[in-house]
């Protein structure tokens, strides 16, 4: 029977690249995100290309009721999830702490921390019931070091780092693997979202060096998932060659 991967934030960037890669590897997929049109288009494309089964579930990870009702509402066969990729996340703004927006802070904490928790609680219980599973948490270099004006986004990703460690310990008795992947700069919609649609400002983030692409992170995730069952990669920090730290980037 084909394995199942559930991917949050599959409408774009790293999540979408993971959907392609896991479909290529013959996984059936549960694709989630808020933009239904994109999920449906992606599902159709992958189904045609790879002949895999795909369930689409549209919800906002910040909304606890929506998360629980949508996931628990899936038919039983979709709850045998082998791989959960906790990828949905975002940054909003890049401001000093005294100027930050309350709304931006709420959005980042509610999405990156609380959303990840809501999904993880539901799916880890399915994994415990089926005595198998692998949870991939997408952290960030921002969860390993704090950079100027990164404050709350960094705090949310430090929380992901801590939760990854906590999950690893708590799920140990159940044989569930837990891995964090912490990327440096990946060119996706991330910066456009951070700068609220300011494409010019977003483009400048990647000026003068070769950033990672979403497929680089999907391949890294696949490396962790495809290790033999007795191997758990606890965490991986993956950077562009031109980026040594969050702020140390070699630009031409
Ligand atoms: P994108 O903006 O391209 O993708 C973000 C995804 O998250 C989208 O599919 C979006 O779907 C989903 N998402 C955001 N908010 C919500 C929400 N409230 N409910 C449900 N889904 C949501 O960015 P990336 O692919 O780059 O980001 C993926 C992850 O990687 C994030 O956790 C990010 O923090 C992390 N990361 C990114 C890096 C980068 O440089 N790009 C570096 C390090 C980490 P939709 O809008 O349809 O709901
Ligand atoms: C995204 C990478 O450096 O913009 O998590 O925080 S960074």
Short mmCIF file of C-alpha atoms and ligand atoms in Angstrom, two decimals:
data_model
loop_
_atom_site.label_atom_id
_atom_site.label_comp_id
_atom_site.label_asym_id
_atom_site.label_seq_id
_atom_site.Cartn_x
_atom_site.Cartn_y
_atom_site.Cartn_z
CA UNK A 1 0.00 0.00 0.00
CA UNK A 2 1.30 3.47 -0.86
CA UNK A 3 2.55 5.58 2.01
CA UNK A 4 0.91 8.91 2.87
CA UNK A 5 2.52 12.33 3.39
CA UNK A 6 0.54 15.23 4.85
CA UNK A 7 2.03 18.59 3.93
CA UNK A 8 0.97 21.90 5.45
CA UNK A 9 1.48 25.01 3.32
CA UNK A 10 1.48 23.05 0.06
CA UNK A 11 0.21 25.98 -2.04
CA UNK A 12 3.64 27.49 -2.56
CA UNK A 13 7.41 27.31 -2.09
CA UNK A 14 8.87 24.51 0.03
CA UNK A 15 5.53 22.78 0.65
CA UNK A 16 4.70 22.68 -3.05
CA UNK A 17 8.17 21.35 -3.88
CA UNK A 18 7.68 18.62 -1.24
CA UNK A 19 4.35 17.69 -2.86
CA UNK A 20 6.12 17.18 -6.20
CA UNK A 21 8.95 15.19 -4.66
CA UNK A 22 6.80 12.88 -2.52
CA UNK A 23 4.44 12.26 -5.46
CA UNK A 24 7.49 11.35 -7.55
CA UNK A 25 8.36 8.87 -4.78
CA UNK A 26 4.86 7.33 -5.09
CA UNK A 27 3.42 8.73 -1.86
CA UNK A 28 -0.28 9.53 -1.69
CA UNK A 29 -0.71 13.07 -0.42
CA UNK A 30 -2.85 15.16 1.89
CA UNK A 31 -2.25 18.72 0.74
CA UNK A 32 -3.26 21.62 2.97
CA UNK A 33 -3.19 25.41 2.87
CA UNK A 34 -5.69 28.26 2.65
CA UNK A 35 -5.75 28.77 -1.15
CA UNK A 36 -8.07 26.04 -2.43
CA UNK A 37 -7.61 26.94 -6.13
CA UNK A 38 -3.88 26.33 -5.90
CA UNK A 39 -4.31 23.06 -4.00
CA UNK A 40 -6.81 21.75 -6.54
CA UNK A 41 -4.58 22.71 -9.47
CA UNK A 42 -1.56 21.07 -7.85
CA UNK A 43 -3.51 17.93 -6.98
CA UNK A 44 -4.71 17.58 -10.58
CA UNK A 45 -1.21 18.07 -11.95
CA UNK A 46 0.40 15.52 -9.61
CA UNK A 47 -2.36 13.00 -10.09
CA UNK A 48 -1.93 13.19 -13.87
CA UNK A 49 1.87 13.10 -13.76
CA UNK A 50 2.46 10.48 -11.06
CA UNK A 51 -0.88 8.67 -10.75
CA UNK A 52 -0.95 9.16 -6.95
CA UNK A 53 -4.06 9.70 -4.85
CA UNK A 54 -4.47 13.15 -3.36
CA UNK A 55 -6.78 14.58 -0.70
CA UNK A 56 -7.05 18.34 -0.39
CA UNK A 57 -7.93 19.94 2.95
CA UNK A 58 -8.29 23.71 3.17
CA UNK A 59 -7.86 25.39 6.54
CA UNK A 60 -6.08 28.17 8.36
CA UNK A 61 -3.59 26.57 10.78
CA UNK A 62 -4.21 29.44 13.22
CA UNK A 63 -7.79 28.34 13.73
CA UNK A 64 -7.81 25.43 16.18
CA UNK A 65 -11.41 24.41 15.41
CA UNK A 66 -10.76 24.42 11.65
CA UNK A 67 -7.58 22.38 12.04
CA UNK A 68 -9.21 19.71 14.19
CA UNK A 69 -12.48 19.48 12.25
CA UNK A 70 -10.82 19.37 8.82
CA UNK A 71 -8.20 16.81 9.78
CA UNK A 72 -10.51 14.63 11.88
CA UNK A 73 -13.08 14.90 9.07
CA UNK A 74 -10.79 13.12 6.60
CA UNK A 75 -11.83 9.57 5.68
CA UNK A 76 -10.07 6.93 7.85
CA UNK A 77 -7.73 5.77 5.08
CA UNK A 78 -6.11 9.23 4.98
CA UNK A 79 -5.30 9.15 8.68
CA UNK A 80 -2.61 6.52 8.21
CA UNK A 81 -0.10 9.32 7.70
CA UNK A 82 3.51 8.14 7.46
CA UNK A 83 5.12 11.57 7.05
CA UNK A 84 3.88 14.91 8.38
CA UNK A 85 5.67 17.98 7.01
CA UNK A 86 4.97 20.92 9.31
CA UNK A 87 5.85 23.57 6.77
CA UNK A 88 3.11 26.25 6.85
CA UNK A 89 4.68 29.41 8.17
CA UNK A 90 5.53 32.99 7.46
CA UNK A 91 7.22 36.16 8.53
CA UNK A 92 5.48 39.52 8.74
CA UNK A 93 7.53 42.70 8.87
CA UNK A 94 11.14 43.39 9.80
CA UNK A 95 10.97 46.04 12.48
CA UNK A 96 12.78 46.84 15.72
CA UNK A 97 10.96 45.56 18.78
CA UNK A 98 9.72 49.03 19.79
CA UNK A 99 8.10 49.52 16.37
CA UNK A 100 6.73 46.05 15.69
CA UNK A 101 3.06 45.57 14.90
CA UNK A 102 0.92 43.64 17.38
CA UNK A 103 -0.96 42.10 14.46
CA UNK A 104 2.24 40.92 12.77
CA UNK A 105 3.41 39.36 16.04
CA UNK A 106 0.10 37.57 16.55
CA UNK A 107 0.14 36.28 12.97
CA UNK A 108 3.66 34.86 13.26
CA UNK A 109 3.19 33.27 16.66
CA UNK A 110 -0.27 31.92 15.82
CA UNK A 111 0.90 30.43 12.52
CA UNK A 112 4.46 29.27 13.15
CA UNK A 113 4.01 28.04 16.73
CA UNK A 114 0.37 27.45 17.59
CA UNK A 115 -0.62 26.24 14.10
CA UNK A 116 2.23 23.75 14.08
CA UNK A 117 1.12 22.53 17.52
CA UNK A 118 -2.53 22.05 16.52
CA UNK A 119 -1.65 19.99 13.44
CA UNK A 120 1.01 18.00 15.33
CA UNK A 121 -1.33 17.02 18.14
CA UNK A 122 -3.93 15.56 15.77
CA UNK A 123 -1.49 13.79 13.46
CA UNK A 124 0.88 12.48 16.16
CA UNK A 125 -2.08 10.71 17.77
CA UNK A 126 -2.83 9.01 14.44
CA UNK A 127 0.84 7.99 14.20
CA UNK A 128 0.79 6.62 17.74
CA UNK A 129 -2.31 4.59 16.88
CA UNK A 130 -0.67 3.18 13.75
CA UNK A 131 2.69 2.73 15.54
CA UNK A 132 4.65 4.47 12.79
CA UNK A 133 5.43 7.94 11.53
CA UNK A 134 7.93 10.68 10.83
CA UNK A 135 7.36 14.35 11.64
CA UNK A 136 9.41 16.96 9.78
CA UNK A 137 9.39 20.43 11.33
CA UNK A 138 10.51 23.29 9.13
CA UNK A 139 12.44 25.66 11.36
CA UNK A 140 14.88 28.24 10.03
CA UNK A 141 18.34 29.71 10.46
CA UNK A 142 16.19 32.29 12.32
CA UNK A 143 15.61 29.57 14.94
CA UNK A 144 19.34 29.15 15.43
CA UNK A 145 20.46 32.78 15.59
CA UNK A 146 18.74 36.12 16.11
CA UNK A 147 19.34 38.88 13.57
CA UNK A 148 18.53 42.61 13.69
CA UNK A 149 14.75 43.24 13.54
CA UNK A 150 14.09 39.50 13.30
CA UNK A 151 12.94 39.43 16.96
CA UNK A 152 9.47 37.81 16.87
CA UNK A 153 9.99 35.73 13.71
CA UNK A 154 13.23 34.43 15.26
CA UNK A 155 11.40 33.72 18.54
CA UNK A 156 8.75 31.75 16.65
CA UNK A 157 11.42 29.65 14.94
CA UNK A 158 13.36 29.16 18.21
CA UNK A 159 10.05 27.79 19.48
CA UNK A 160 9.92 25.37 16.52
CA UNK A 161 13.45 24.24 17.43
CA UNK A 162 12.35 23.61 21.03
CA UNK A 163 9.16 21.85 19.95
CA UNK A 164 11.14 19.64 17.60
CA UNK A 165 13.33 18.57 20.53
CA UNK A 166 10.26 18.12 22.75
CA UNK A 167 8.49 15.98 20.13
CA UNK A 168 11.57 13.84 19.68
CA UNK A 169 11.60 13.07 23.42
CA UNK A 170 7.85 12.64 23.89
CA UNK A 171 7.37 10.47 20.80
CA UNK A 172 10.43 8.30 21.49
CA UNK A 173 8.39 5.55 23.22
CA UNK A 174 6.19 5.32 20.13
CA UNK A 175 8.98 4.86 17.59
CA UNK A 176 8.01 8.03 15.74
CA UNK A 177 10.88 9.80 14.02
CA UNK A 178 11.19 13.58 14.39
CA UNK A 179 13.42 15.84 12.31
CA UNK A 180 13.89 19.59 12.01
CA UNK A 181 15.14 21.14 8.79
CA UNK A 182 16.43 24.68 9.26
CA UNK A 183 16.95 26.50 5.93
CA UNK A 184 18.83 29.72 5.26
CA UNK A 185 17.63 31.94 2.40
CA UNK A 186 15.25 30.12 0.03
CA UNK A 187 13.74 32.13 -2.83
CA UNK A 188 9.97 31.53 -2.55
CA UNK A 189 7.00 33.78 -1.82
CA UNK A 190 8.38 34.13 1.72
CA UNK A 191 9.92 37.61 1.35
CA UNK A 192 6.95 38.92 -0.63
CA UNK A 193 4.72 37.82 2.25
CA UNK A 194 7.12 39.29 4.83
CA UNK A 195 7.04 42.65 3.01
CA UNK A 196 3.30 42.44 2.39
CA UNK A 197 3.36 42.31 -1.40
CA UNK A 198 6.30 44.69 -1.95
CA UNK A 199 7.91 42.70 -4.78
CA UNK A 200 10.82 45.09 -5.26
CA UNK A 201 11.87 44.89 -1.61
CA UNK A 202 11.41 41.12 -1.63
CA UNK A 203 13.59 40.73 -4.73
CA UNK A 204 16.43 42.66 -3.07
CA UNK A 205 16.72 39.96 -0.37
CA UNK A 206 18.16 37.61 -3.01
CA UNK A 207 20.19 40.16 -4.97
CA UNK A 208 23.79 39.33 -5.86
CA UNK A 209 23.97 35.73 -4.64
CA UNK A 210 22.46 32.36 -5.44
CA UNK A 211 19.84 31.49 -2.82
CA UNK A 212 18.47 28.02 -2.19
CA UNK A 213 15.40 26.96 -4.16
CA UNK A 214 12.46 25.14 -2.62
CA UNK A 215 13.53 21.88 -4.30
CA UNK A 216 16.83 21.97 -2.32
CA UNK A 217 14.84 21.77 0.90
CA UNK A 218 12.45 19.13 -0.45
CA UNK A 219 15.48 16.98 -1.36
CA UNK A 220 16.91 17.48 2.15
CA UNK A 221 13.62 16.40 3.70
CA UNK A 222 13.56 13.36 1.44
CA UNK A 223 17.09 12.47 2.58
CA UNK A 224 15.90 12.39 6.21
CA UNK A 225 12.72 10.46 5.37
CA UNK A 226 14.47 7.89 3.19
CA UNK A 227 17.05 6.84 5.83
CA UNK A 228 16.62 3.29 7.14
CA UNK A 229 14.04 2.95 9.93
CA UNK A 230 16.70 2.80 12.68
CA UNK A 231 18.17 6.19 11.67
CA UNK A 232 16.72 9.48 12.94
CA UNK A 233 18.19 12.74 11.68
CA UNK A 234 17.45 15.08 14.58
CA UNK A 235 18.15 18.29 12.69
CA UNK A 236 19.80 19.75 9.61
CA UNK A 237 20.80 23.37 8.95
CA UNK A 238 20.91 23.99 5.19
CA UNK A 239 22.37 27.21 3.78
CA UNK A 240 23.17 28.65 0.37
CA UNK A 241 26.92 28.34 -0.21
CA UNK A 242 27.05 32.14 -0.35
CA UNK A 243 25.42 32.49 3.09
CA UNK A 244 27.43 31.66 6.22
CA UNK A 245 25.04 33.03 8.86
CA UNK A 246 21.68 34.81 8.80
CA UNK A 247 23.40 38.11 8.07
CA UNK A 248 26.71 37.08 6.51
CA UNK A 249 25.98 36.81 2.79
CA UNK A 250 28.55 37.11 0.04
CA UNK A 251 26.93 39.33 -2.59
CA UNK A 252 28.57 40.14 -5.90
P1 LIG B 1 5.88 30.53 1.00
O1 LIG B 1 5.32 31.86 1.37
O2 LIG B 1 6.20 30.27 -0.43
O3 LIG B 1 4.91 29.37 1.53
C1 LIG B 1 4.29 29.44 2.79
C2 LIG B 1 3.20 28.41 2.87
O4 LIG B 1 2.60 28.49 4.19
C3 LIG B 1 2.08 28.67 1.88
O5 LIG B 1 1.72 27.45 1.28
C4 LIG B 1 0.94 29.22 2.73
O6 LIG B 1 -0.30 28.78 2.20
C5 LIG B 1 1.20 28.52 4.07
N1 LIG B 1 0.59 29.27 5.16
C6 LIG B 1 0.94 30.48 5.64
N2 LIG B 1 0.08 30.88 6.60
C7 LIG B 1 -0.84 29.89 6.73
C8 LIG B 1 -1.99 29.70 7.54
N3 LIG B 1 -2.34 30.62 8.44
N4 LIG B 1 -2.70 28.57 7.41
C9 LIG B 1 -2.33 27.63 6.50
N5 LIG B 1 -1.26 27.73 5.71
C10 LIG B 1 -0.53 28.86 5.82
O7 LIG B 1 7.19 30.36 1.90
P2 LIG B 1 8.24 29.16 2.08
O8 LIG B 1 7.90 28.02 1.24
O9 LIG B 1 9.57 29.76 1.98
O10 LIG B 1 7.97 28.83 3.62
C11 LIG B 1 7.73 27.53 4.11
C12 LIG B 1 8.33 27.41 5.50
O11 LIG B 1 9.73 27.55 5.41
C13 LIG B 1 7.86 28.45 6.50
O12 LIG B 1 7.65 27.82 7.74
C14 LIG B 1 9.03 29.41 6.58
O13 LIG B 1 9.08 30.08 7.81
C15 LIG B 1 10.18 28.45 6.40
N6 LIG B 1 11.44 29.02 5.98
C16 LIG B 1 11.54 29.73 4.81
C17 LIG B 1 12.76 30.24 4.42
C18 LIG B 1 12.92 31.08 3.20
O14 LIG B 1 13.96 31.78 3.08
N7 LIG B 1 12.00 31.07 2.27
C19 LIG B 1 13.96 29.99 5.20
C20 LIG B 1 13.75 29.25 6.42
C21 LIG B 1 12.54 28.77 6.75
P3 LIG B 1 -1.61 29.69 2.04
O15 LIG B 1 -1.17 31.11 1.96
O16 LIG B 1 -2.27 29.18 0.80
O17 LIG B 1 -2.40 29.39 3.26
C1 LIG B 2 13.69 32.58 6.66
C2 LIG B 2 15.12 32.92 6.60
O1 LIG B 2 16.89 34.62 7.34
O2 LIG B 2 14.78 35.47 6.46
O3 LIG B 2 13.38 31.82 7.78
O4 LIG B 2 14.90 34.50 8.64
S1 LIG B 2 15.43 34.45 7.30
#
